[in-house]
Coordinates of C-alpha atoms and ligand atoms in Angstrom, one line a residue:
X1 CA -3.1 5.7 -7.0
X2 CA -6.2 7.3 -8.2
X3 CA -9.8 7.5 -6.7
X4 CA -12.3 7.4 -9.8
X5 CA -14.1 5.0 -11.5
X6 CA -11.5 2.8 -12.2
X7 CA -8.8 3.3 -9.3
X8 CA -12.1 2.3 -6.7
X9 CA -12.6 -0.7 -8.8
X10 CA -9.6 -1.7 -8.5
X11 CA -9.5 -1.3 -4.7
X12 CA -12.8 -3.1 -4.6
X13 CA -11.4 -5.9 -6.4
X14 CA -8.2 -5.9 -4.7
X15 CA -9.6 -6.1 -1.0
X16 CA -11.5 -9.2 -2.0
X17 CA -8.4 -11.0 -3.2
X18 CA -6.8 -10.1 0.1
X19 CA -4.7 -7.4 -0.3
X20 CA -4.6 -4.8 2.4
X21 CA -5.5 -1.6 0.2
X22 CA -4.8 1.9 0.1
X23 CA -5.7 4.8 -2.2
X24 CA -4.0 7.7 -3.0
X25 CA -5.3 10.4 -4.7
X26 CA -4.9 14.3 -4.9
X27 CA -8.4 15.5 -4.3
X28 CA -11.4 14.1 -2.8
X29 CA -12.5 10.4 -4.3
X30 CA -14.5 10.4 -7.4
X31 CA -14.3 14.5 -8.5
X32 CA -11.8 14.0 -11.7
X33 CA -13.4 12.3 -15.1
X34 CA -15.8 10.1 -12.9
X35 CA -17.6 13.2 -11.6
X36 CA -20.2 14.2 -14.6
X37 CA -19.9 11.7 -17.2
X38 CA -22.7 10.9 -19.6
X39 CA -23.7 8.0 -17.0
X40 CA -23.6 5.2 -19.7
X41 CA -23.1 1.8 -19.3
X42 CA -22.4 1.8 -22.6
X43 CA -21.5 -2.1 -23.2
X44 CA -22.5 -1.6 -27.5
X45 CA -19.6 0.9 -27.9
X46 CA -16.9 -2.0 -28.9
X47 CA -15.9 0.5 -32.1
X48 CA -12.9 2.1 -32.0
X49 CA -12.9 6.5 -32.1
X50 CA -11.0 6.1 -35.5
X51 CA -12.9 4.4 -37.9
X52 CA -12.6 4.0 -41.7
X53 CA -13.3 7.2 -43.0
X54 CA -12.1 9.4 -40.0
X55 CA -9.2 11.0 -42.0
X56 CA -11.3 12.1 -44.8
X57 CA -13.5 13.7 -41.9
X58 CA -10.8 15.3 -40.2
X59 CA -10.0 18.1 -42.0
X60 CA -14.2 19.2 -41.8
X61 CA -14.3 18.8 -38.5
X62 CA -11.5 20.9 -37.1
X63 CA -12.8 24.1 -39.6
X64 CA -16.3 23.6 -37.5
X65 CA -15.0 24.9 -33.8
X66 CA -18.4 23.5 -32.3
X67 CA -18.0 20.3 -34.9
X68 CA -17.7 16.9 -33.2
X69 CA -13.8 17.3 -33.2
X70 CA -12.3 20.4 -32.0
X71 CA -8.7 21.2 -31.5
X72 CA -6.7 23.9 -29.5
X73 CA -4.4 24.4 -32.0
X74 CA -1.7 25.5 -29.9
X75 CA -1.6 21.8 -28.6
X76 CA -1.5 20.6 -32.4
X77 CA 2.5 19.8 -32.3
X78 CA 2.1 18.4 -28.5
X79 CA -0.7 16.1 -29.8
X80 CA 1.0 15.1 -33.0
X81 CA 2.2 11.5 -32.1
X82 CA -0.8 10.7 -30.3
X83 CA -2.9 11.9 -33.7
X84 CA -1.0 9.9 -35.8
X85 CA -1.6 6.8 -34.2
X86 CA -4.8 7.4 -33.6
X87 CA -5.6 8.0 -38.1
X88 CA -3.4 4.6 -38.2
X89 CA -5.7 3.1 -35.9
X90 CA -8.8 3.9 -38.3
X91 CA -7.5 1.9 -41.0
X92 CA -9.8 -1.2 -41.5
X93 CA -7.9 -4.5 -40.8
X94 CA -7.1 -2.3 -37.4
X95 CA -10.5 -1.4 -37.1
X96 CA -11.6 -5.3 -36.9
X97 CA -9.1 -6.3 -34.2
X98 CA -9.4 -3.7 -32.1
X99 CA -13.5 -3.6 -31.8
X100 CA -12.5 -7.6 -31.1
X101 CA -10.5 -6.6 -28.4
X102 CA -12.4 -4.0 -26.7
X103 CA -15.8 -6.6 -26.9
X104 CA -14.0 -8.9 -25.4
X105 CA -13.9 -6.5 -22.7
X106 CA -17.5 -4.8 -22.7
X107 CA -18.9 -8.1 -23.3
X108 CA -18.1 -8.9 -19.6
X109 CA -19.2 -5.6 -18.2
X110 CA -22.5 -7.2 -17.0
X111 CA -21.7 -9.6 -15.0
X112 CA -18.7 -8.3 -13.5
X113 CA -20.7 -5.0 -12.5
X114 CA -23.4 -6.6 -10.7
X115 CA -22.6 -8.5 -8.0
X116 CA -20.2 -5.6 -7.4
X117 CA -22.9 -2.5 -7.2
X118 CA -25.6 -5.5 -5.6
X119 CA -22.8 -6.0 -2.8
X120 CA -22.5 -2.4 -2.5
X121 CA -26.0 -1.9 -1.9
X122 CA -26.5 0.4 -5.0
X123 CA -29.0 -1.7 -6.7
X124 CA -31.9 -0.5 -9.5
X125 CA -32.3 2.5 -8.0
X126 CA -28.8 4.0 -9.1
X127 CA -28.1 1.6 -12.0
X128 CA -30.2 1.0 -14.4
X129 CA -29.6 -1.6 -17.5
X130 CA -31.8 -0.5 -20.5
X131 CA -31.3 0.0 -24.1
X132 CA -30.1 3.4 -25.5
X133 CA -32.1 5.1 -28.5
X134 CA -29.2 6.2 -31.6
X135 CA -31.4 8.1 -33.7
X136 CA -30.4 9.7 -37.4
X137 CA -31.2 12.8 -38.8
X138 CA -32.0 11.4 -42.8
X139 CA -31.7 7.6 -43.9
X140 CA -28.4 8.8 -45.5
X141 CA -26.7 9.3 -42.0
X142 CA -28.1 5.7 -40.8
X143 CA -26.6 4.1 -43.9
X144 CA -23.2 5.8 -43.3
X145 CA -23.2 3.9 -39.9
X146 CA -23.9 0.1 -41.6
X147 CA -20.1 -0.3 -40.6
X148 CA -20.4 0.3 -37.2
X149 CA -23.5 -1.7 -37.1
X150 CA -22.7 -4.1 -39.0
X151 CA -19.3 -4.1 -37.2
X152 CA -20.4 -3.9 -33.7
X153 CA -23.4 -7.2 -34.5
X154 CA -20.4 -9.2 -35.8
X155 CA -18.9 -8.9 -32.2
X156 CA -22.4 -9.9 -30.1
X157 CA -23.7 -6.5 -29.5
X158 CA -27.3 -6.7 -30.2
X159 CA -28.8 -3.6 -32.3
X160 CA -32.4 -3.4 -33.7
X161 CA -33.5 -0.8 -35.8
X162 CA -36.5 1.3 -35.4
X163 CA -38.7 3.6 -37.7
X164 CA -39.9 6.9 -36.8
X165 CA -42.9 6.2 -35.3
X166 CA -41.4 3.5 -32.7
X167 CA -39.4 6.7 -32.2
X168 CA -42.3 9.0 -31.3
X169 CA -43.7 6.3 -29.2
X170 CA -40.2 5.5 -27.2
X171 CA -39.6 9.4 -27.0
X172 CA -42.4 11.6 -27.1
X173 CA -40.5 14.4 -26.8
X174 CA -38.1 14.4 -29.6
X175 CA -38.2 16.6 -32.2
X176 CA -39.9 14.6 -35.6
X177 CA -36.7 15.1 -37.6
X178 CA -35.6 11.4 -36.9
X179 CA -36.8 8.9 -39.6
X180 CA -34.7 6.3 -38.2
X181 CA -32.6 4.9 -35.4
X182 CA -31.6 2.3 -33.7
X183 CA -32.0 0.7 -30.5
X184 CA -28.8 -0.3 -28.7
X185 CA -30.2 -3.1 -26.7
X186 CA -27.6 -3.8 -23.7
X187 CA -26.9 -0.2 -22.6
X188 CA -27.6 0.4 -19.2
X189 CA -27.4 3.8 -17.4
X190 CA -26.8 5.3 -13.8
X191 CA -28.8 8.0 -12.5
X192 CA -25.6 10.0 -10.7
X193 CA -21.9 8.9 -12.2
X194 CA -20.6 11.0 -9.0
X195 CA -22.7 8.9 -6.6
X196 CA -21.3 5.6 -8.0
X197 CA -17.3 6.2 -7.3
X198 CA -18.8 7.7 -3.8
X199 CA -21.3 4.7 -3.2
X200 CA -18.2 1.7 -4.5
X201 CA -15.2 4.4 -2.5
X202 CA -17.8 3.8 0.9
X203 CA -18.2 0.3 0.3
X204 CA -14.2 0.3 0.3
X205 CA -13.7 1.8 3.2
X206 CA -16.4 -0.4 5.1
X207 CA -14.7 -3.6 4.0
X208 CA -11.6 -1.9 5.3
X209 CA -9.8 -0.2 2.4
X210 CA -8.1 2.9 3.6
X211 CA -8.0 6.5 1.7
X212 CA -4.2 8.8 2.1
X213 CA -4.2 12.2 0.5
X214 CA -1.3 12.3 -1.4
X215 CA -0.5 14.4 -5.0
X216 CA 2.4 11.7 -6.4
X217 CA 5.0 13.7 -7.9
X218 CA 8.0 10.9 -8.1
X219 CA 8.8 7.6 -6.8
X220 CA 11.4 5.9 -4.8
X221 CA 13.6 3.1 -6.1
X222 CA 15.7 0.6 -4.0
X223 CA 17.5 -2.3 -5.3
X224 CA 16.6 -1.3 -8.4
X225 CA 12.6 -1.5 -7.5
X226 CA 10.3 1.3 -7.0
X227 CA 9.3 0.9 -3.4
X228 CA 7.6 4.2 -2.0
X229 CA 5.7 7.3 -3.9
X230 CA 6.8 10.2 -3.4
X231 CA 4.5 13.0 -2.6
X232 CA 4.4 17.0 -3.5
X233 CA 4.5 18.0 0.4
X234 CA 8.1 15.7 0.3
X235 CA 6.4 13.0 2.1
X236 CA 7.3 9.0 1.5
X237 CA 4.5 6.5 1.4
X238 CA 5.9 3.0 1.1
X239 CA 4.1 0.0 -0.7
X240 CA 4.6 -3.4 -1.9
X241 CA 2.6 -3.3 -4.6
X242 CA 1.6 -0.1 -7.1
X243 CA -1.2 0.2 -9.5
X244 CA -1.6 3.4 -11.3
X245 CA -5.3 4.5 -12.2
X246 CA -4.6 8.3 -12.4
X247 CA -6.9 8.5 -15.5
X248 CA -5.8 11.0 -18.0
X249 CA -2.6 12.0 -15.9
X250 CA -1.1 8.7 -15.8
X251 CA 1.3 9.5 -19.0
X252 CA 4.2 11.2 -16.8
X253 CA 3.8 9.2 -13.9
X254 CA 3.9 6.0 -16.4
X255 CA 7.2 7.2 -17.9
X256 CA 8.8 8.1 -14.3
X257 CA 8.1 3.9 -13.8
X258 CA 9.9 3.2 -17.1
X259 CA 7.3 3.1 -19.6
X260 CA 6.6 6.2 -22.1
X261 CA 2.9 5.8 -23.0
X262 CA 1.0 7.6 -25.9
X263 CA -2.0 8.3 -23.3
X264 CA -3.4 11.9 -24.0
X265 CA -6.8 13.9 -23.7
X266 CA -10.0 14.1 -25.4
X267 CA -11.4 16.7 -23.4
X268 CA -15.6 16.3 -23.0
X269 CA -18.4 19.3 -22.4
X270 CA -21.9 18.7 -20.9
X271 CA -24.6 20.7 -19.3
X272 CA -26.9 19.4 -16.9
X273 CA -30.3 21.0 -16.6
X274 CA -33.2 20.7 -13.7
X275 CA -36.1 18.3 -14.7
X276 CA -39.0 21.1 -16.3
X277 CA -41.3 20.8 -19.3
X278 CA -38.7 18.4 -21.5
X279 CA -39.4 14.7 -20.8
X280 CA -37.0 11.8 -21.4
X281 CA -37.5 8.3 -20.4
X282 CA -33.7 6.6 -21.5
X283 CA -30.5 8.1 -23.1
X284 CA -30.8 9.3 -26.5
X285 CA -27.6 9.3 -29.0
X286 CA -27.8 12.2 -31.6
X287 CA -25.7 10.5 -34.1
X288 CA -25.1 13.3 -36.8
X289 CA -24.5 16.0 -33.7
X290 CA -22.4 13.5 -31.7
X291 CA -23.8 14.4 -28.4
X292 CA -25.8 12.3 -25.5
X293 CA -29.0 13.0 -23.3
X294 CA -29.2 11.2 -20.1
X295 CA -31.6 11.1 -18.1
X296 CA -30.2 12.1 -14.8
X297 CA -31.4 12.0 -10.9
X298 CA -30.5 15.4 -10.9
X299 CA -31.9 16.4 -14.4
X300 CA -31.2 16.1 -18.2
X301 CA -27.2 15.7 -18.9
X302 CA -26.6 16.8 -22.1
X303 CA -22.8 16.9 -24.5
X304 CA -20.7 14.8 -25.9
X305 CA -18.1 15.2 -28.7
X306 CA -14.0 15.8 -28.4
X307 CA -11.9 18.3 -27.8
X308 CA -7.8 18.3 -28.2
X309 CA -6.4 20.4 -26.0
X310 CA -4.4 18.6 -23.6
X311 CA -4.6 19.1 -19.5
X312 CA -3.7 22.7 -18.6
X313 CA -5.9 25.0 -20.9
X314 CA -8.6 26.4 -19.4
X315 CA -12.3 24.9 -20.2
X316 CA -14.1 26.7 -23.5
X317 CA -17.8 26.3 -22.0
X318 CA -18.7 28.0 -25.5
X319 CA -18.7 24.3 -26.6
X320 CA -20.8 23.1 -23.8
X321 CA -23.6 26.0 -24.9
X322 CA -23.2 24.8 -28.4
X323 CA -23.7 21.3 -27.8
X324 CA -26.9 22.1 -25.5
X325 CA -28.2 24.0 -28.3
X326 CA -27.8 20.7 -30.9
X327 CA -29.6 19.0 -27.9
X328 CA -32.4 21.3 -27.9
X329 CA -33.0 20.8 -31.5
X330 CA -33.1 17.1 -30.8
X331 CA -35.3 17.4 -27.2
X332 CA -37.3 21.0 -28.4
X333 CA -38.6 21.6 -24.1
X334 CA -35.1 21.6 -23.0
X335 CA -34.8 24.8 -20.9
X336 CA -31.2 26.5 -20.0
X337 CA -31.8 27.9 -16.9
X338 CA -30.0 26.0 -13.7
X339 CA -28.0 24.4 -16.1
X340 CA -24.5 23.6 -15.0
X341 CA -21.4 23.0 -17.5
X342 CA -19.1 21.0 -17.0
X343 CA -15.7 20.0 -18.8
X344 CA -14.0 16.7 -17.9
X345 CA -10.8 14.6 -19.5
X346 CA -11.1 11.6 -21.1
X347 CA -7.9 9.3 -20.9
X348 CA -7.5 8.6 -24.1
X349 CA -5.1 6.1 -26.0
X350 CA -4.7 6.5 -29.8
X351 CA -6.1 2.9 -30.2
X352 CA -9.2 3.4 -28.2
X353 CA -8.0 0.6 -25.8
X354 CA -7.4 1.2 -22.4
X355 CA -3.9 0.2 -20.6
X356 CA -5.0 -3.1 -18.2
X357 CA -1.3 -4.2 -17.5
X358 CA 1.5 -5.0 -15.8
X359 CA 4.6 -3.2 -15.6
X360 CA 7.3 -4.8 -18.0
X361 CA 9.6 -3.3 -15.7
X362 CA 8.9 -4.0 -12.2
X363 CA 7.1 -7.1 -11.0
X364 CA 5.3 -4.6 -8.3
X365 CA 3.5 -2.4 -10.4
X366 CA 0.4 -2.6 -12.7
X367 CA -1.1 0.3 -15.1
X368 CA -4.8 1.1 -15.3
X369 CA -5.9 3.9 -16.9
X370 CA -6.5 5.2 -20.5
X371 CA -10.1 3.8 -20.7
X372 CA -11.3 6.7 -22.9
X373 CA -15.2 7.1 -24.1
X374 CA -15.7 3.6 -21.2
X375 CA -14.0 4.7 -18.2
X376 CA -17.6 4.5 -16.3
X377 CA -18.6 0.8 -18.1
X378 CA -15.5 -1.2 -17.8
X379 CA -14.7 -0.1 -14.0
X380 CA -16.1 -3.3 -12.7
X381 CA -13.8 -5.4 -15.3
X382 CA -10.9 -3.8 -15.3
X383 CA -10.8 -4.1 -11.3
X384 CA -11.5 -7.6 -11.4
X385 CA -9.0 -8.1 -14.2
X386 CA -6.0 -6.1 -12.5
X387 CA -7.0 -8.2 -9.4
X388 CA -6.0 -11.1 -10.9
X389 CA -3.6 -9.5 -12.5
X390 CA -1.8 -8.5 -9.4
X391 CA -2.5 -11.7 -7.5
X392 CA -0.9 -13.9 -10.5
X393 CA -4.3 -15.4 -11.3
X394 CA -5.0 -16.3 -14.4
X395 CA -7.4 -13.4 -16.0
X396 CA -10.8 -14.8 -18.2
X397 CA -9.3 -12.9 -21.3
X398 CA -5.8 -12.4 -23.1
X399 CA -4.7 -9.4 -21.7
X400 CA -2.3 -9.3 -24.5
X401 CA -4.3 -6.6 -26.6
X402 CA -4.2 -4.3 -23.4
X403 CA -0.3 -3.9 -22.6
X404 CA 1.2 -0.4 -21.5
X405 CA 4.0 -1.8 -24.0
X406 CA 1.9 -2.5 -27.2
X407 CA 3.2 0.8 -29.0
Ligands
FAD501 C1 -18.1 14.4 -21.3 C2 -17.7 13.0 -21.0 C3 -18.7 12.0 -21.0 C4 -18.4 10.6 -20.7 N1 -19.3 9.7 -20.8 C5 -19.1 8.4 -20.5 C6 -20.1 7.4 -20.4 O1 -21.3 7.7 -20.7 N2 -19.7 6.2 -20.1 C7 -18.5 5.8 -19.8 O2 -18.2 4.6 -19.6 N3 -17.5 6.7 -19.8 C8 -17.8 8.0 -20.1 N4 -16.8 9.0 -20.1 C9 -15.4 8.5 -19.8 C10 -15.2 8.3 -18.3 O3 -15.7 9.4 -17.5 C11 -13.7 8.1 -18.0 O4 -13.1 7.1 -18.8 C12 -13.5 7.7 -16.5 O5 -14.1 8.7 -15.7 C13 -12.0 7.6 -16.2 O6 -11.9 7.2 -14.9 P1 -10.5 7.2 -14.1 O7 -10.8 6.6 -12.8 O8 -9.5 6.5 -15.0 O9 -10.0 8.7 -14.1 P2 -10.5 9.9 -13.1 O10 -11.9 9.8 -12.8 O11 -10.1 11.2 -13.8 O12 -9.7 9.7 -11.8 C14 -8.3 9.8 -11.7 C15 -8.0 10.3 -10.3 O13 -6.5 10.3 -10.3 C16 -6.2 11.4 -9.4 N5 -4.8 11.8 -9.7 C17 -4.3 12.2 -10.9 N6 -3.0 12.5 -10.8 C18 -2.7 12.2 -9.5 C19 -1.4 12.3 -8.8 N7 -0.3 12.7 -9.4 N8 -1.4 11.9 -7.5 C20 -2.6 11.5 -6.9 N9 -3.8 11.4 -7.5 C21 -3.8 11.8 -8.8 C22 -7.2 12.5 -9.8 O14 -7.3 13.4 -8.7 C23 -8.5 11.6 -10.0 O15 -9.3 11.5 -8.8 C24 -17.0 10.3 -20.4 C25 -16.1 11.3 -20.2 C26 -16.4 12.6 -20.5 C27 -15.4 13.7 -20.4

């Protein structure tokens, strides 16, 4: 169930072990989250959202309404549990194991991704592995991220840091208000997130993975066993075997299988503006504004930051226009005009790790989903590692740190 990033991954994955495979989803493959992402392949990222230090920052945050945290404060007793976790996440000794435990995961991404985009004829042209340029805004801001760094190094991610003017030479068109970054060597980028559910869901269907239009409202049980989803129209599809990748609506589905979850939303703005006057030759990472600039096929994607406001209220694309204004102070040629927002939902877990698991309930069904800020890079691994999952294989990591059950 579920046709982005992750739920075609795990088809992909699935098909080679064997299995006959069908998705489901709602709505047309690859148009939830996986439609306008930032596009990175964004293997460094093994820090956790919470960090030491995120509850002091909190409160400054949420006064700023175009800060890097926003929340709908109507949703503030809805997302209580999940915020709770997430500050007891950000304490240190938390901190260390989980950046283990998601590395052990991005430190796979590589080599799980490409033989799978190379054997679906994507190749360079849509996928490109390159390092990603963090730059800082005053030396104090750099120092304040030593943790991460420091943090990030001690689990094989390879950082270098650069002075302003390897800045003006990488990136021309910044504006010379950086006096440091960093170069995040393993990054990689795709030129069109869209076109690589749409180029992996073809690839599915030519090795003879089927697609069913289905909105899963329910599921049927017999002898104690889910055996058949049930749809909104009243329809019955039958399986022998269920994995849910419905992203950031997983949660209710999750509990209607047995197993509450504390999966929720951080909701995600970008604009994407034609290619004009403002140059841009790899993805930039505006550490003090929180936001991205990725050089896209179709033009210059830039946003970032969080939003809490859960799944039903409607998009606030005054956050998208303040983000592309922080952008333009970072890339000064960046022109408005063409530009299309865009609001998406991250599935977030309070712990930053996503849910790679099977059911502790059924032996039939497996739970993917909840990949956060890395929904786009760990697609590759988490189909190969629900594959083996599935096919009682034994997987190249402890899956342990990923349960639906670890809360
Ligand atoms: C602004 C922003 C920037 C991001 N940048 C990056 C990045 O640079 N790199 C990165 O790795 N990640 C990034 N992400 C995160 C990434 O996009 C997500 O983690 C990823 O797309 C999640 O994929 P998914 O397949 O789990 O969910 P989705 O793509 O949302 O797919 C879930 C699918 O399930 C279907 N579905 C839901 N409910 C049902 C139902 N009841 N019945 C049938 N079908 C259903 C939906 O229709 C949808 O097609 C970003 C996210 C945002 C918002």
């Amino acid at each position: 169930m579920g046709a982005g990033i992750v739920g075609v991954n795990v088809g992909l994955a699935l098909l080679k072990k064997g299995f006959e495979v069908t998705i489901l989803d709602r709505g047309e493959p690859g148009r939830g989250t996986s439609f306008g992402n930032a596009g990175g392949i964004a293997v460094s990222e093994c820090a956790p959202i919470a960090m030491p230090g995120t509850l002091m920052n909190v409160p400054g945050w949420l006064m700023d309404p175009y800060g890097p945290l926003s929340i709908r404060w109507a949703y503030l007793p809805k997302m209580m549990p999940w915020l709770l976790r997430f500050l007891a996440a950000s304490r240190k000794p938390r901190v260390e194991q989980i950046t283990v435990e998601i590395a052990a995961i991005l430190n796979r991404v590589w080599e799980d991704y490409e033989p799978v985009i190379a054997e679906a004829g994507l190749g360079d042209a849509v996928f490109i592995k390159e390092g990603a340029l963090a730059v800082y805004r005053s030396e104090k801001s750099r120092r304040a991220a030593d943790y991460s760094i420091d943090l990030r190094r001690r689990n094989g991610i390879k950082i270098r840091d650069v002075t302003k003017d390897e800045i003006k030479d990488l990136e021309p068109g910044l504006a010379p208000i950086f006096p440091c970054g960093v170069i995040e060597e393993d990054w990689g980028r795709v030129l069109d997130p869209f076109k690589i559910v749409t180029g992996l869901y073809k690839h599915f269907l030519d090795r003879g993975g089927k697609f069913q239009t289905a909105d899963v409202t329910d599921f049927v049980y017999r002898d104690g066993k889910p055996r058949a989803v049930m749809t909104a129209s009243g329809d019955q599809i039958i399986f022998d075997t269920l994995v849910v990748a419905c992203g950031a609506w997983s949660k209710t589905l999750a509990k209607r299988l047995g197993n509450g979850v504390p999966l929720d939303t951080e909701r995600g703005y970008n604009t994407t503006v034609p290619y004009r006057d403002a140059k841009l030759s790899r993805s930039v990472i505006s550490a003090d504004d929180s936001i991205i600039l990725t050089p896209m096929e179709m033009g210059i994607r830039v946003g970032g930051a969080v939003e809490l406001g859960g799944l039903v209220a409607a998009p606030n694309y005054d956050r998208a226009k303040a983000l592309f204004a922080k952008g333009r102070e970072v890339l000064p040629k960046l022109n408005s005009e063409g530009g299309i927002e865009w609001m998406g939902f991250r599935p977030s877990m309070p712990d930053s790790k996503p849910v790679i698991s099977a059911s502790p309930k059924h032996d039939n069904v497996f739970f993917s989903f909840g990949h956060g800020h890395l929904g786009l890079t760990m697609g590759a691994t988490t189909g190969r590692l629900i594959a083996d999952l599935a096919n009682g294989d034994s997987a190249p990591l402890n899956m342990t740190p990923y349960r639906i059950d670890r809360f």
